[in-house]
Every structure is written in C-alpha cells, then in structure tokens.
Short mmCIF file of C-alpha atoms in Angstrom, two decimals:
data_model
loop_
_atom_site.label_atom_id
_atom_site.label_comp_id
_atom_site.label_asym_id
_atom_site.label_seq_id
_atom_site.Cartn_x
_atom_site.Cartn_y
_atom_site.Cartn_z
CA UNK D 1 121.99 95.04 127.43
CA UNK D 2 118.93 96.90 126.13
CA UNK D 3 115.66 95.03 125.87
CA UNK D 4 114.44 94.23 122.33
CA UNK D 5 112.33 96.90 120.64
CA UNK D 6 108.60 96.63 121.26
CA UNK D 7 107.90 98.08 117.80
CA UNK D 8 110.23 96.15 115.47
CA UNK D 9 108.39 92.91 116.11
CA UNK D 10 106.46 90.25 114.21
CA UNK D 11 103.56 90.55 116.67
CA UNK D 12 100.95 92.60 114.76
CA UNK D 13 100.10 96.11 115.85
CA UNK D 14 96.49 96.53 116.94
CA UNK D 15 94.23 99.38 115.85
CA UNK D 16 94.48 100.81 119.38
CA UNK D 17 98.25 101.05 118.92
CA UNK D 18 97.98 103.43 115.96
CA UNK D 19 97.91 107.23 115.86
CA UNK D 20 94.62 109.02 115.36
CA UNK D 21 93.03 108.72 111.93
CA UNK D 22 89.47 109.55 110.80
CA UNK D 23 88.92 105.89 109.92
CA UNK D 24 89.73 104.86 113.48
CA UNK D 25 86.48 106.36 114.68
CA UNK D 26 86.31 105.03 118.22
CA UNK D 27 88.89 106.53 120.53
CA UNK D 28 90.03 104.60 123.57
CA UNK D 29 87.90 106.90 125.73
CA UNK D 30 84.82 106.06 123.67
CA UNK D 31 85.65 102.38 124.01
CA UNK D 32 85.72 102.72 127.77
CA UNK D 33 82.09 103.81 127.70
CA UNK D 34 81.12 100.72 125.70
CA UNK D 35 83.19 98.23 127.64
CA UNK D 36 86.93 98.10 127.21
CA UNK D 37 88.79 95.32 125.50
CA UNK D 38 91.39 93.34 127.42
CA UNK D 39 94.15 95.05 125.47
CA UNK D 40 92.81 98.52 126.24
CA UNK D 41 92.58 97.67 129.92
CA UNK D 42 96.15 96.43 129.85
CA UNK D 43 97.32 99.67 128.24
CA UNK D 44 95.59 101.72 130.95
CA UNK D 45 97.34 99.66 133.60
CA UNK D 46 100.67 100.54 131.97
CA UNK D 47 100.05 104.16 132.87
CA UNK D 48 99.82 103.24 136.55
CA UNK D 49 103.10 101.88 137.96
CA UNK D 50 101.22 100.13 140.75
CA UNK D 51 99.36 98.01 138.19
CA UNK D 52 102.24 96.73 136.14
CA UNK D 53 105.43 94.84 136.81
CA UNK D 54 107.25 96.53 133.93
CA UNK D 55 109.86 98.89 135.28
CA UNK D 56 111.38 100.90 132.43
CA UNK D 57 110.85 104.63 132.11
CA UNK D 58 107.56 104.27 130.30
CA UNK D 59 106.07 106.55 127.67
CA UNK D 60 107.88 109.78 126.96
CA UNK D 61 106.10 112.99 127.98
CA UNK D 62 103.54 113.93 125.32
CA UNK D 63 103.93 110.54 123.62
CA UNK D 64 100.20 109.85 124.02
CA UNK D 65 97.16 111.92 123.14
CA UNK D 66 94.25 112.39 125.51
CA UNK D 67 92.39 109.58 123.74
CA UNK D 68 95.20 107.15 124.58
CA UNK D 69 96.57 106.93 121.06
CA UNK D 70 100.22 107.76 120.38
CA UNK D 71 101.05 111.18 118.96
CA UNK D 72 101.87 110.61 115.33
CA UNK D 73 105.21 112.43 115.56
CA UNK D 74 106.39 110.38 118.53
CA UNK D 75 105.11 107.16 116.97
CA UNK D 76 106.87 107.67 113.64
CA UNK D 77 110.14 108.83 115.17
CA UNK D 78 110.28 105.87 117.56
CA UNK D 79 109.77 103.38 114.73
CA UNK D 80 112.29 105.06 112.43
CA UNK D 81 114.85 105.30 115.25
CA UNK D 82 114.46 101.62 116.12
CA UNK D 83 114.62 100.60 112.45
CA UNK D 84 117.80 102.55 111.72
CA UNK D 85 119.44 101.21 114.90
CA UNK D 86 118.44 97.69 113.87
CA UNK D 87 120.10 97.97 110.44
CA UNK D 88 123.11 100.09 111.40
CA UNK D 89 123.96 98.57 114.78
CA UNK D 90 122.11 95.32 115.55
CA UNK D 91 122.48 93.60 112.19
CA UNK D 92 126.30 93.96 111.90
CA UNK D 93 126.87 92.72 115.46
CA UNK D 94 124.10 90.17 116.10
CA UNK D 95 123.46 88.47 112.76
CA UNK D 96 125.49 85.50 111.56
CA UNK D 97 126.53 84.69 107.98
CA UNK D 98 124.18 82.38 106.11
CA UNK D 99 125.53 82.23 102.56
CA UNK D 100 126.58 84.29 99.56
CA UNK D 101 124.76 84.32 96.25
CA UNK D 102 125.51 85.69 92.81
CA UNK D 103 123.02 87.91 91.06
CA UNK D 104 122.03 87.23 87.46
CA UNK D 105 120.87 90.81 86.81
CA UNK D 106 123.07 92.90 89.09
CA UNK D 107 126.84 93.32 89.00
CA UNK D 108 127.21 92.37 92.63
CA UNK D 109 127.40 89.59 95.20
CA UNK D 110 124.58 89.18 97.69
CA UNK D 111 125.49 88.50 101.31
CA UNK D 112 122.82 86.60 103.28
CA UNK D 113 122.65 86.66 107.07
CA UNK D 114 120.43 85.19 109.76
CA UNK D 115 119.45 85.51 113.40
CA UNK D 116 117.08 83.51 115.57
CA UNK D 117 115.34 85.21 118.49
CA UNK D 118 113.82 82.72 120.90
CA UNK D 119 110.55 83.21 122.75
CA UNK D 120 112.63 83.45 125.94
CA UNK D 121 114.63 86.36 124.53
CA UNK D 122 111.47 88.09 123.35
CA UNK D 123 109.90 87.71 126.79
CA UNK D 124 112.15 90.65 127.72
CA UNK D 125 110.28 93.00 125.40
CA UNK D 126 108.75 95.82 127.42
CA UNK D 127 105.50 96.24 125.53
CA UNK D 128 104.04 98.97 127.71
CA UNK D 129 107.00 100.64 129.37
CA UNK D 130 108.82 101.75 126.23
CA UNK D 131 108.68 105.17 124.57
CA UNK D 132 105.56 104.15 122.65
CA UNK D 133 103.43 101.68 124.63
CA UNK D 134 101.44 99.08 122.75
CA UNK D 135 98.90 96.39 123.55
CA UNK D 136 100.37 93.38 125.29
CA UNK D 137 100.06 90.26 123.09
CA UNK D 138 98.52 87.06 124.43
CA UNK D 139 101.38 85.02 123.00
CA UNK D 140 104.86 85.78 121.70
CA UNK D 141 106.70 83.15 119.72
CA UNK D 142 110.21 83.10 118.32
CA UNK D 143 111.34 85.17 115.34
CA UNK D 144 113.49 83.85 112.50
CA UNK D 145 115.24 86.83 110.91
CA UNK D 146 116.98 86.80 107.55
CA UNK D 147 118.84 89.67 105.93
CA UNK D 148 120.68 90.46 102.75
CA UNK D 149 123.27 93.07 101.95
CA UNK D 150 124.51 94.07 98.52
CA UNK D 151 126.63 96.91 97.17
CA UNK D 152 125.89 98.58 93.86
CA UNK D 153 127.95 101.05 91.85
CA UNK D 154 126.19 104.40 92.02
CA UNK D 155 125.56 104.89 88.33
CA UNK D 156 122.77 104.61 85.79
CA UNK D 157 124.02 101.57 83.92
CA UNK D 158 123.16 97.97 83.14
CA UNK D 159 123.42 95.74 86.19
CA UNK D 160 123.32 98.58 88.68
CA UNK D 161 121.43 101.78 89.55
CA UNK D 162 122.12 105.19 91.00
CA UNK D 163 120.74 106.56 94.26
CA UNK D 164 117.85 108.40 92.58
CA UNK D 165 116.75 105.15 90.94
CA UNK D 166 116.94 103.19 94.20
CA UNK D 167 114.99 105.96 95.93
CA UNK D 168 112.33 105.95 93.22
CA UNK D 169 111.96 102.18 93.23
CA UNK D 170 112.11 101.44 96.96
CA UNK D 171 111.04 104.50 98.96
CA UNK D 172 108.58 106.32 96.70
CA UNK D 173 105.30 104.39 96.33
CA UNK D 174 107.06 101.42 97.91
CA UNK D 175 104.16 98.96 97.91
CA UNK D 176 102.87 99.81 94.44
CA UNK D 177 106.34 99.42 92.98
CA UNK D 178 106.88 96.16 94.85
CA UNK D 179 103.74 94.82 93.19
CA UNK D 180 105.16 95.84 89.80
CA UNK D 181 108.57 94.21 90.09
CA UNK D 182 107.73 91.13 92.21
CA UNK D 183 106.03 88.43 90.07
CA UNK D 184 104.19 86.75 92.95
CA UNK D 185 102.52 89.96 94.23
CA UNK D 186 99.11 90.30 92.55
CA UNK D 187 97.74 93.28 94.46
CA UNK D 188 98.87 96.09 96.73
CA UNK D 189 95.65 97.43 98.21
CA UNK D 190 95.93 100.82 99.87
CA UNK D 191 93.85 100.88 103.06
CA UNK D 192 94.75 104.12 104.88
CA UNK D 193 97.10 107.07 104.55
CA UNK D 194 98.17 109.48 107.26
CA UNK D 195 98.86 113.04 106.15
CA UNK D 196 102.39 114.04 107.14
CA UNK D 197 102.74 117.72 106.30
CA UNK D 198 106.03 119.60 105.84
CA UNK D 199 104.93 121.86 108.68
CA UNK D 200 104.53 118.86 110.98
CA UNK D 201 108.03 117.70 110.13
CA UNK D 202 109.51 121.17 110.69
CA UNK D 203 107.82 121.58 114.07
CA UNK D 204 108.71 118.10 115.34
CA UNK D 205 111.94 116.59 116.62
CA UNK D 206 112.42 114.41 113.54
CA UNK D 207 116.18 115.10 113.36
CA UNK D 208 117.31 114.11 109.85
CA UNK D 209 114.07 112.37 108.85
CA UNK D 210 112.38 114.04 105.89
CA UNK D 211 109.87 113.12 103.16
CA UNK D 212 107.95 110.96 105.63
CA UNK D 213 104.98 108.84 104.61
CA UNK D 214 102.82 106.43 106.62
CA UNK D 215 100.16 104.12 105.17
CA UNK D 216 98.51 100.75 105.61
CA UNK D 217 98.55 98.32 102.68
CA UNK D 218 97.39 94.77 102.11
CA UNK D 219 100.08 92.97 100.12
CA UNK D 220 98.73 89.94 98.25
CA UNK D 221 100.94 87.03 97.20
CA UNK D 222 100.16 84.02 95.03
CA UNK D 223 102.02 80.86 96.00
CA UNK D 224 102.65 77.62 94.09
CA UNK D 225 99.84 75.04 94.06
CA UNK D 226 98.51 73.65 96.38
CA UNK D 227 99.24 76.57 98.69
CA UNK D 228 96.56 79.23 99.19
CA UNK D 229 97.14 82.90 98.45
CA UNK D 230 98.54 84.97 101.30
CA UNK D 231 97.74 88.51 102.35
CA UNK D 232 100.00 90.53 104.64
CA UNK D 233 98.55 93.72 106.08
CA UNK D 234 101.37 96.13 106.85
CA UNK D 235 101.90 99.59 108.26
CA UNK D 236 104.44 101.16 105.92
CA UNK D 237 106.63 104.09 107.01
CA UNK D 238 109.18 105.61 104.64
CA UNK D 239 111.63 108.48 105.09
CA UNK D 240 114.87 109.91 103.87
CA UNK D 241 117.40 109.80 106.70
CA UNK D 242 119.86 112.27 105.25
CA UNK D 243 120.82 113.61 101.86
CA UNK D 244 122.13 110.26 100.66
CA UNK D 245 120.17 107.56 102.48
CA UNK D 246 116.64 106.40 103.21
CA UNK D 247 114.70 103.75 105.13
CA UNK D 248 111.48 101.78 104.54
CA UNK D 249 109.76 99.97 107.43
CA UNK D 250 106.88 97.51 107.14
CA UNK D 251 105.19 96.35 110.35
CA UNK D 252 102.38 93.80 110.62
CA UNK D 253 99.04 95.27 111.67
CA UNK D 254 95.71 93.62 112.47
CA UNK D 255 92.95 95.35 110.47
CA UNK D 256 90.24 92.69 110.23
CA UNK D 257 87.62 94.98 111.80
CA UNK D 258 88.47 97.98 109.63
CA UNK D 259 85.87 98.64 106.94
CA UNK D 260 88.49 100.25 104.68
CA UNK D 261 90.30 96.91 104.49
CA UNK D 262 89.52 94.68 101.50
CA UNK D 263 91.10 91.27 102.02
CA UNK D 264 91.45 91.26 105.82
CA UNK D 265 87.71 91.68 106.36
CA UNK D 266 86.56 89.47 103.49
CA UNK D 267 85.14 92.16 101.17
CA UNK D 268 87.26 90.77 98.37
CA UNK D 269 85.19 87.56 98.29
CA UNK D 270 82.30 89.41 96.63
CA UNK D 271 83.88 92.64 95.40
CA UNK D 272 87.14 91.36 93.91
CA UNK D 273 87.61 92.38 90.26
CA UNK D 274 89.24 89.08 89.22
CA UNK D 275 88.93 85.42 90.19
CA UNK D 276 92.32 85.64 91.89
CA UNK D 277 91.30 88.65 93.96
CA UNK D 278 88.06 86.89 94.98
CA UNK D 279 89.91 83.94 96.48
CA UNK D 280 89.83 83.55 100.22
CA UNK D 281 93.39 84.17 101.37
CA UNK D 282 95.26 83.11 104.46
CA UNK D 283 96.32 86.13 106.51
CA UNK D 284 99.99 86.10 107.42
CA UNK D 285 102.37 88.34 109.34
CA UNK D 286 105.32 90.11 107.74
CA UNK D 287 107.77 92.78 108.73
CA UNK D 288 110.83 94.18 107.05
CA UNK D 289 113.31 97.03 107.10
CA UNK D 290 115.07 98.24 103.99
CA UNK D 291 117.85 100.81 104.05
CA UNK D 292 119.93 102.31 101.27
CA UNK D 293 123.03 104.35 102.05
CA UNK D 294 125.43 105.96 99.59
CA UNK D 295 129.07 105.27 100.47
CA UNK D 296 130.72 108.21 98.68
CA UNK D 297 134.35 107.09 98.94
CA UNK D 298 133.60 103.85 97.10
CA UNK D 299 130.76 105.49 95.13
CA UNK D 300 128.59 102.52 96.07
CA UNK D 301 125.06 102.16 97.38
CA UNK D 302 124.75 99.70 100.23
CA UNK D 303 121.30 98.13 100.11
CA UNK D 304 120.38 96.21 103.27
CA UNK D 305 117.12 94.42 103.94
CA UNK D 306 116.07 92.42 107.01
CA UNK D 307 112.84 90.52 107.41
CA UNK D 308 110.92 88.10 109.60
CA UNK D 309 107.57 86.59 108.71
CA UNK D 310 105.01 83.86 109.30
CA UNK D 311 102.92 82.82 106.31
CA UNK D 312 100.54 80.96 108.67
CA UNK D 313 98.36 78.15 107.38
CA UNK D 314 99.58 74.55 107.46
CA UNK D 315 103.04 75.32 106.06
CA UNK D 316 105.42 74.66 108.99
CA UNK D 317 107.93 77.33 109.97
CA UNK D 318 110.91 75.10 109.21
CA UNK D 319 109.71 74.81 105.60
CA UNK D 320 109.12 78.56 105.34
CA UNK D 321 112.61 79.30 106.62
CA UNK D 322 114.23 77.15 103.95
CA UNK D 323 112.86 79.30 101.15
CA UNK D 324 113.30 82.80 102.57
CA UNK D 325 117.03 83.37 101.90
CA UNK D 326 116.69 82.47 98.24
CA UNK D 327 113.52 84.54 97.87
CA UNK D 328 115.02 87.73 99.26
CA UNK D 329 118.12 87.25 97.10
CA UNK D 330 115.94 87.01 93.97
CA UNK D 331 114.39 90.38 94.86
CA UNK D 332 117.68 92.02 93.87
CA UNK D 333 117.34 90.59 90.35
CA UNK D 334 113.67 91.57 90.14
CA UNK D 335 114.43 95.17 91.09
CA UNK D 336 117.40 95.54 88.74
CA UNK D 337 115.38 94.14 85.82
CA UNK D 338 112.48 96.49 86.58
CA UNK D 339 114.71 99.56 86.86
CA UNK D 340 116.41 98.67 83.57
CA UNK D 341 113.04 98.56 81.81
CA UNK D 342 111.64 101.68 83.50
CA UNK D 343 114.67 103.84 82.71
CA UNK D 344 114.00 103.34 78.98
CA UNK D 345 111.19 105.90 79.34
CA UNK D 346 113.49 108.44 80.99
CA UNK D 347 115.31 109.17 84.26
CA UNK D 348 113.76 107.68 87.41
CA UNK D 349 113.46 110.30 90.10
CA UNK D 350 110.74 111.20 92.56
#
C-alpha cells in the first residue's frame, strides 16, 4: 500500500517548500550563510541517504533547483497528480458514507462522505523522500476528511448549470468568486501569483493539464458570535485536466513572515479598510480539492469536493466536525444561486 501523499496534507507548507518567486527573496543557499533553520537543515539531510531513515526513491531528477526550492513545473504537476488521484481513486475506495442531503437551489441530491486518518496512519508520510520533498513538521495530528458529491444536468437552466458555468464559477478566479457566493467570506486577499506561461506548459511534462494558475490567498471568514474571525492562508492551484474536466486544489501555507501578506502578519490591524478587516483573526488551516467532470453519456457534471481543516482557537475539533458536512452541502445552494443571478447579465464563460 502506498504511503499517504506528503503534499495533500493539512500540515501547512512552509515558505522554503515553495517554488522560486521574487517575493521569496532569500534562497536556501542564502539562508545557509545566515544560519539555517531547523527545517532547512532537515531538508538538506534528506538529500543525503546516510542522514535520513526515509527510504523511498526521493526527489525526482531535476525536481529541485540549485537554491533548494522545487522546480515550479515539478511542484505543480506533483500536486495536481496527487489531487486527481485523491478524488478519482482514493475517495471512492477509502471514504465511507455519512449522509445524503437535498438541495434547496439545485435539482440534485448531495452525497456526503467521510474519512478519518489517524496520527499513526499519517506517521507513514514520507515528507522528504517523495517526488517533491518538503520540510518535516514538528507534529502531525489526525485529519478528519469530509467530502460531497453531486451530479448536475449539463444545461443552462434553473437549478443546474452547464460545464462552462461551473468552470467560470469554480476554476476561474476561484477565491474571488468564493468570496462572492459564500456569505461568511468577507475578504479574499491576493498575496502572491506565480506566472505560468503557455510556453512553460508546452515545454513541460504536464500531460493533460492546461490553463494552470498558482497563487496564495488569505481567505477570511466571519463566524457567529462569540467566535473570532478566521483567516486561512492557502496556496491555490487550478487547471483543466482535459477538455471536459478541471481541478482546484487549496493547500495550507504558513506566510506569517511574508511582507506581502495582510492578515497573517498583522498588517490588517492598522491598514484594514473596515472595522471587520481590522479585527485580529485566528489563523486556521484549511485544504480542499474540487473536481468537476462531464459525464457525456448521462450529460451530467459530477462535482466532487473533499476537505479537511482546523479552525484553531478554543473551538474543539469534535465541535468543528459536527458542522462541516452541513456547511459543505450548503455551498451547493450558494453556488447555484450565484450562477442563476450572474447569468442574467449574459453567458458565463472564461
């Protein structure tokens, strides 16, 4: 049995785990001259088989740049591969039924599923010896995964949407649109973008992945009183995975030391444009995978979403888990309502 992915995890990525970007000014080599962090030292040890007990094949050739950061092409492809495998293979075989819910705005039933990964199971994650090595976390807890699956007639009509509309709403400008259709999201702050050129895609082994984007956003959520606001900083990767399907991946990332951040580093406390944006939030961890696939024989779009999260703060995990299935089911209604309103201005297509 294959070890769990080291990328599709609730443990936040560190800045050292990310591909080169002008905002990430200090390379790992520069850090060595100033005194390496524990995580950077651990990564260097992963390159020497005599200094690590992990025994898998390790990074692929050319997976890392000279500065120790992953090549952007290898990094993106590894995440997209793991995400598609998770939705297409792992979810149907490893998740268990949770419940079924009716939608008030969509002509469909929503199937809810769940899976619990214990800390013991996650101890098998090969953080450094996988295709894309990453910093070894100090602590790895369990992960409570929830998923939903719904099928929608592929047409531009009330209670459903066609593939172009799903693509527009979910893949294109994913975070900005999520802030528009989700009532509790009060800001989607763009932190960084990586430039993914068509030439880069053509010259890389991306297989069927096209229209690739990669960004970091801070997603801000208001919660019912007396709970504090939450901010989830996420690395967002989107791509079409064929002519009739696409995938959106959000991974937690630690950006508290990044000056381009707004909420994670506290700049919002003095620079926020509203009282809500000036509140001190609690930083949480969130990851999700969304995938839409057109099933041409049935002329249906299968929309699958899987997520695991930790809102942190004093709210215990058992209480968080109670509310997640209902919350992700409501997202179907939110999206259908938003698409219905947006299409009044004309066809939705990227």
